[in-house]
Short mmCIF file of C-alpha atoms in Angstrom, two decimals:
data_model
loop_
_atom_site.label_atom_id
_atom_site.label_comp_id
_atom_site.label_asym_id
_atom_site.label_seq_id
_atom_site.Cartn_x
_atom_site.Cartn_y
_atom_site.Cartn_z
CA MET A 1 38.04 -17.76 -52.93
CA GLU A 2 37.96 -18.43 -49.21
CA ASN A 3 37.46 -14.71 -48.56
CA GLN A 4 34.50 -14.62 -50.93
CA GLU A 5 32.92 -17.60 -49.18
CA GLN A 6 33.36 -15.89 -45.82
CA GLN A 7 31.73 -12.70 -47.13
CA ALA A 8 28.84 -14.70 -48.57
CA SER A 9 28.36 -16.51 -45.26
CA ALA A 10 28.38 -13.22 -43.38
CA ALA A 11 25.84 -11.76 -45.79
CA ASP A 12 23.60 -14.79 -45.35
CA THR A 13 23.85 -14.51 -41.56
CA LEU A 14 23.02 -10.82 -41.64
CA THR A 15 20.19 -11.34 -44.11
CA GLN A 16 18.70 -14.03 -41.89
CA ALA A 17 19.01 -11.81 -38.80
CA ILE A 18 17.22 -8.98 -40.59
CA ALA A 19 14.58 -11.39 -41.87
CA ASN A 20 14.00 -12.64 -38.33
CA LYS A 21 13.48 -9.10 -37.11
CA LEU A 22 11.17 -8.26 -39.97
CA ASP A 23 9.22 -11.47 -39.41
CA TYR A 24 8.87 -10.68 -35.70
CA LEU A 25 7.63 -7.15 -36.38
CA SER A 26 5.25 -8.26 -39.14
CA THR A 27 3.84 -11.01 -36.90
CA LEU A 28 3.34 -8.48 -34.11
CA GLN A 29 1.74 -6.05 -36.53
CA ALA A 30 -0.66 -8.70 -37.78
CA ALA A 31 -1.58 -9.66 -34.21
CA VAL A 32 -2.46 -6.05 -33.44
CA GLN A 33 -4.42 -5.65 -36.67
CA HIS A 34 -6.44 -8.79 -35.90
CA GLY A 35 -6.98 -7.86 -32.26
CA ASP A 36 -5.05 -10.95 -31.17
CA ASP A 37 -3.87 -9.71 -27.77
CA ARG A 38 -2.86 -13.20 -26.70
CA LYS A 39 -0.38 -13.38 -29.58
CA VAL A 40 0.96 -9.94 -28.69
CA TYR A 41 1.68 -11.10 -25.15
CA GLU A 42 3.36 -14.25 -26.46
CA LEU A 43 5.63 -12.16 -28.69
CA LEU A 44 6.48 -9.76 -25.86
CA ASP A 45 7.69 -12.53 -23.53
CA GLN A 46 7.81 -15.93 -25.18
CA VAL A 47 9.64 -17.61 -22.30
CA ARG A 48 7.08 -16.55 -19.70
CA TYR A 49 4.19 -17.35 -22.02
CA TYR A 50 5.33 -20.91 -22.55
CA GLN A 51 6.12 -21.45 -18.88
CA GLU A 52 2.95 -20.01 -17.36
CA VAL A 53 0.33 -20.46 -20.10
CA LYS A 54 1.49 -23.43 -22.15
CA LYS A 55 3.15 -25.05 -19.11
CA THR A 56 6.08 -26.05 -21.30
CA ARG A 57 9.60 -24.80 -21.80
CA SER A 58 10.30 -22.32 -24.54
CA THR A 59 12.91 -23.24 -27.13
CA ARG A 60 14.53 -19.88 -26.33
CA THR A 61 15.95 -18.75 -23.03
CA VAL A 62 15.59 -15.07 -23.91
CA ASN A 63 13.51 -13.50 -26.63
CA HIS A 64 15.87 -10.79 -27.82
CA LEU A 65 13.55 -9.85 -30.66
CA ALA A 66 11.11 -8.42 -28.09
CA GLU A 67 13.71 -5.73 -27.42
CA LEU A 68 12.82 -4.29 -30.82
CA VAL A 69 9.65 -2.78 -29.35
CA ASP A 70 10.97 -1.73 -25.92
CA ASN A 71 10.73 1.93 -26.91
CA ILE A 72 7.03 1.65 -27.81
CA HIS A 73 5.91 -0.16 -24.66
CA PRO A 74 3.68 2.79 -23.65
CA GLU A 75 1.76 2.52 -26.93
CA ILE A 76 1.56 -1.28 -26.63
CA SER A 77 0.37 -0.98 -23.03
CA HIS A 78 -2.31 1.53 -24.06
CA TYR A 79 -3.51 -0.82 -26.79
CA LEU A 80 -3.55 -3.93 -24.56
CA SER A 81 -5.24 -2.16 -21.64
CA ASP A 82 -8.71 -2.14 -23.20
CA LYS A 83 -9.39 -5.88 -23.02
CA LEU A 84 -7.35 -6.37 -19.86
CA ILE A 85 -9.22 -3.74 -17.85
CA ASP A 86 -12.53 -5.11 -19.12
CA TYR A 87 -11.48 -8.56 -17.85
CA LEU A 88 -10.29 -7.18 -14.53
CA GLY A 89 -13.59 -5.35 -14.09
CA HIS A 90 -15.36 -8.71 -13.80
CA ILE A 91 -12.77 -10.37 -11.53
CA TYR A 92 -11.88 -7.34 -9.39
CA PRO A 93 -15.03 -5.18 -9.46
CA PHE A 94 -13.69 -2.97 -6.65
CA PHE A 95 -10.60 -1.73 -8.57
CA TYR A 96 -10.74 1.37 -10.75
CA TYR A 97 -8.03 2.52 -13.14
CA GLU A 98 -6.73 5.88 -14.30
CA GLU A 99 -4.37 6.23 -17.26
CA TYR A 100 -2.33 9.12 -15.94
CA THR A 101 0.02 9.05 -18.95
CA THR A 102 0.10 6.90 -22.08
CA GLY A 103 0.14 3.22 -21.09
CA LEU A 104 0.59 3.83 -17.34
CA PHE A 105 -2.30 3.21 -14.98
CA HIS A 106 -3.01 4.01 -11.34
CA ILE A 107 -5.20 1.61 -9.35
CA TYR A 108 -7.82 3.01 -6.98
CA PHE A 109 -9.58 0.82 -4.44
CA GLY A 110 -13.31 1.49 -4.43
CA ASN A 111 -15.63 4.20 -5.69
CA TRP A 112 -16.55 5.52 -2.24
CA TRP A 113 -15.49 8.74 -0.51
CA ASP A 114 -11.83 9.02 0.43
CA ARG A 115 -10.89 5.96 -1.62
CA ARG A 116 -7.22 5.09 -1.71
CA LEU A 117 -4.60 5.13 -4.45
CA PHE A 118 -3.62 1.48 -4.16
CA GLY A 119 -0.79 1.12 -6.66
CA ASP A 120 -0.28 0.68 -10.40
CA LEU A 121 -1.37 -1.75 -13.08
CA ASP A 122 1.47 -3.15 -15.20
CA VAL A 123 -0.38 -3.96 -18.42
CA ILE A 124 2.62 -5.39 -20.28
CA ASN A 125 3.30 -7.94 -17.53
CA VAL A 126 -0.38 -8.34 -16.48
CA GLN A 127 0.55 -7.59 -12.90
CA PHE A 128 -0.65 -5.46 -10.03
CA LYS A 129 2.05 -3.38 -8.41
CA PHE A 130 0.41 -2.50 -5.14
CA ASP A 131 1.68 0.24 -2.89
CA GLU A 132 3.56 -1.79 -0.25
CA LYS A 133 2.42 0.35 2.69
CA GLU A 134 -1.26 0.36 1.68
CA TYR A 135 -1.24 -3.35 0.83
CA GLN A 136 0.32 -4.22 4.21
CA LYS A 137 -2.37 -2.23 6.01
CA LEU A 138 -5.05 -4.28 4.27
CA LYS A 139 -3.26 -7.55 5.00
CA ASP A 140 -2.75 -6.65 8.67
CA SER A 141 -6.38 -5.58 8.94
CA PHE A 142 -7.53 -9.05 7.85
CA ALA A 143 -5.18 -10.69 10.37
CA LEU A 144 -6.32 -8.47 13.26
CA GLU A 145 -9.98 -9.04 12.43
CA ALA A 146 -9.57 -12.65 13.56
CA HIS A 147 -8.78 -11.27 17.03
CA GLY A 148 -11.73 -8.90 17.08
CA GLN A 149 -9.57 -5.85 16.41
CA ARG A 150 -9.21 -3.23 13.73
CA LEU A 151 -5.92 -2.01 12.31
CA ASN A 152 -5.86 1.12 14.48
CA THR A 153 -7.50 -0.26 17.64
CA ALA A 154 -4.32 -0.21 19.75
CA GLN A 155 -3.30 3.25 18.56
CA ILE A 156 -6.77 4.70 19.17
CA GLU A 157 -6.85 3.19 22.67
CA SER A 158 -3.43 4.68 23.44
CA ILE A 159 -4.43 8.16 22.25
CA SER A 160 -7.76 7.94 24.10
CA GLY A 161 -5.91 6.98 27.28
CA GLN A 162 -3.67 10.02 26.94
CA SER A 163 -6.70 12.28 26.52
CA GLU A 164 -8.39 10.76 29.57
CA GLN A 165 -5.28 11.35 31.64
CA LEU A 166 -5.12 14.97 30.50
CA GLN A 167 -8.80 15.45 31.33
CA ARG A 168 -8.17 14.12 34.83
CA LEU A 169 -5.42 16.72 35.24
CA VAL A 170 -7.81 19.47 34.19
CA ASP A 171 -10.50 18.21 36.58
CA ALA A 172 -8.02 18.08 39.45
CA GLN A 173 -6.99 21.75 39.20
CA THR A 174 -8.78 22.81 42.41
CA LYS A 175 -7.28 19.93 44.33
CA ARG A 176 -3.79 20.85 43.10
CA ASP A 177 -4.30 24.50 44.06
CA ASN A 178 -5.17 23.45 47.62
CA GLN A 179 -2.17 21.14 47.74
CA LYS A 180 0.14 23.95 46.57
CA ALA A 181 -1.22 26.31 49.23
CA GLU A 182 -0.58 23.72 51.94
CA LEU A 183 2.92 23.00 50.66
CA ARG A 184 3.82 26.71 50.57
CA GLU A 185 2.73 27.01 54.20
CA GLN A 186 4.89 24.04 55.06
CA LEU A 187 7.79 25.64 53.20
CA LYS A 188 7.35 28.84 55.22
CA GLU A 189 7.33 26.89 58.48
CA ASN A 190 10.41 24.98 57.43
CA SER A 191 12.27 28.17 56.54
CA SER A 192 11.30 29.89 59.81
CA LYS A 193 12.42 27.08 62.06
CA SER A 194 15.61 27.60 64.02
CA SER A 195 17.33 24.38 64.76
CA MET A 196 20.41 22.98 66.25
CA PRO A 197 23.15 22.04 63.81
CA TRP A 198 22.25 18.38 64.05
CA ASP A 199 18.70 19.20 62.83
CA SER A 200 19.82 21.14 59.73
CA GLY A 201 20.07 18.04 57.56
CA LYS A 202 16.55 16.93 58.44
CA LEU A 203 15.10 20.38 57.68
CA LYS A 204 16.99 20.52 54.41
CA ASP A 205 15.56 17.14 53.37
CA GLU A 206 12.03 18.29 54.32
CA ARG A 207 12.48 21.49 52.33
CA GLN A 208 13.69 19.59 49.27
CA ASN A 209 10.78 17.17 49.53
CA ILE A 210 8.31 20.08 49.62
CA ILE A 211 10.02 21.75 46.65
CA ASP A 212 9.89 18.47 44.68
CA GLN A 213 6.14 18.17 45.31
CA LEU A 214 5.56 21.78 44.25
CA THR A 215 7.61 21.19 41.08
CA LYS A 216 5.54 18.12 40.25
CA LEU A 217 2.30 20.04 40.73
CA ALA A 218 3.62 22.89 38.58
CA ASP A 219 4.41 20.41 35.80
CA GLU A 220 0.88 19.05 36.04
CA ASP A 221 -0.48 22.61 35.90
CA GLU A 222 1.43 23.20 32.69
CA GLN A 223 0.12 19.98 31.15
CA ALA A 224 -3.42 20.93 32.20
CA LEU A 225 -2.96 24.39 30.67
CA ASN A 226 -2.27 22.83 27.23
CA ALA A 227 -4.64 19.92 27.76
CA HIS A 228 -7.59 21.25 25.76
CA LYS A 229 -5.40 21.84 22.72
CA THR A 230 -3.79 18.40 23.00
CA ILE A 231 -7.15 16.68 23.54
CA LYS A 232 -8.49 18.40 20.40
CA GLU A 233 -5.43 17.24 18.44
CA ASN A 234 -5.94 13.73 19.78
CA ASP A 235 -9.60 13.80 18.75
CA ASP A 236 -8.53 14.76 15.23
CA LYS A 237 -6.00 11.89 15.15
CA ILE A 238 -8.63 9.41 16.34
CA LEU A 239 -11.04 10.65 13.65
CA VAL A 240 -8.44 10.04 10.92
CA LEU A 241 -7.62 6.59 12.27
CA SER A 242 -11.32 5.70 12.60
CA LYS A 243 -11.96 6.79 9.01
CA GLU A 244 -9.08 4.60 7.85
CA ASP A 245 -10.55 1.63 9.73
CA THR A 246 -13.91 2.30 8.07
CA ILE A 247 -12.30 2.39 4.61
CA LEU A 248 -10.45 -0.84 5.37
CA ASN A 249 -13.75 -2.45 6.35
CA TYR A 250 -15.21 -1.47 2.96
CA GLU A 251 -12.15 -2.94 1.24
CA LYS A 252 -12.25 -6.18 3.23
CA GLN A 253 -15.94 -6.65 2.49
CA SER A 254 -15.31 -6.04 -1.22
CA ILE A 255 -12.61 -8.71 -1.24
CA ARG A 256 -14.81 -11.15 0.67
CA ASP A 257 -17.68 -10.58 -1.78
CA ALA A 258 -15.41 -11.36 -4.76
CA PHE A 259 -12.97 -13.92 -3.35
CA ASP A 260 -14.36 -15.14 0.00
CA ASP A 261 -11.10 -14.38 1.82
CA PHE A 262 -7.74 -12.65 1.50
CA GLU A 263 -5.87 -15.88 0.69
CA HIS A 264 -7.96 -16.47 -2.45
CA PHE A 265 -7.45 -12.83 -3.42
CA GLU A 266 -3.66 -13.28 -3.22
CA ALA A 267 -3.84 -16.55 -5.15
CA HIS A 268 -5.74 -14.87 -8.00
CA ASN A 269 -3.18 -12.06 -8.07
CA ALA A 270 -0.34 -14.58 -8.38
CA SER A 271 -1.94 -16.39 -11.34
CA LEU A 272 -3.34 -13.31 -13.08
CA TYR A 273 -1.04 -13.49 -16.13
CA ALA A 274 -1.88 -17.10 -16.96
CA ASP A 275 -5.57 -16.72 -16.10
CA TYR A 276 -5.98 -13.70 -18.33
CA LEU A 277 -4.10 -15.09 -21.33
CA ASN A 278 -5.97 -18.39 -21.08
CA SER A 279 -9.20 -16.38 -21.17
CA LEU A 280 -8.06 -14.90 -24.50
CA VAL A 281 -7.40 -18.21 -26.24
CA GLY A 282 -9.70 -18.47 -29.25
CA LYS A 283 -11.31 -15.08 -28.72
CA SER A 284 -9.21 -13.13 -31.19
CA GLU A 285 -8.10 -15.74 -33.71
CA GLY A 286 -11.28 -16.12 -35.71
CA GLU A 287 -12.42 -19.13 -33.64
CA VAL A 288 -15.09 -17.06 -31.92
CA ALA A 289 -17.21 -14.46 -33.61
CA ASP A 290 -16.49 -10.89 -32.63
CA ASN A 291 -19.94 -10.40 -31.19
CA ASP A 292 -20.04 -13.65 -29.18
#
């Protein structure tokens, strides 16, 4: 008798577990059929939804039922992306999105020439996943602007200084040639001098000093010989850095136009999940007409 009761209890537990799963999936299916994206997001992460949207604690610590649809996240992301990207287009008019595979989206900053791949859009979590290197460049650019500098100002100045130094070496070729001729004459005189033993050390020091000067001039000749190539390479580097500064200026202006400053931009990014889901409340539950 006791064994039968245990079996019945186990069957009831299993039946209830299956019913819970079926209820979860049917609720999710109905939400999709009715275009209720807000409900879909709630079902995908009930804990986060209650914390960030409802501002209350969920009765569950983990929504294990959401694991039932882990393997169809790409399809869910593709479905949810339509309304989300439309919303983002109004808040972040400078971001453009490319679905490079089902449910996965690249973010591009701007529609101008040489625009940058800026990261990815995580539709399921309503989150930007910016490229850390590109995002830091933008952040640093805002900080440097307060000091009247661009991101690449210091680097451009350093490269320009190197080119100016090389150009001075090229311009000084005639002067170096005259110096070398004088030093070679001095070396000849030094070598032809006969001296007493106590003068040999002095002559040796003079000879070494002349040789050191000739070596230095020879090094400068070699640098001057390759100077035009190096200056051209430096010009190309400066062009790339200047273009990057120009692109960053476009990006900064776009952010200022939409958010006033970088701090407000970051604040909007941090609250994007709650802001978006709150914008959906009532819009897909029959409370607002489809064409409103």
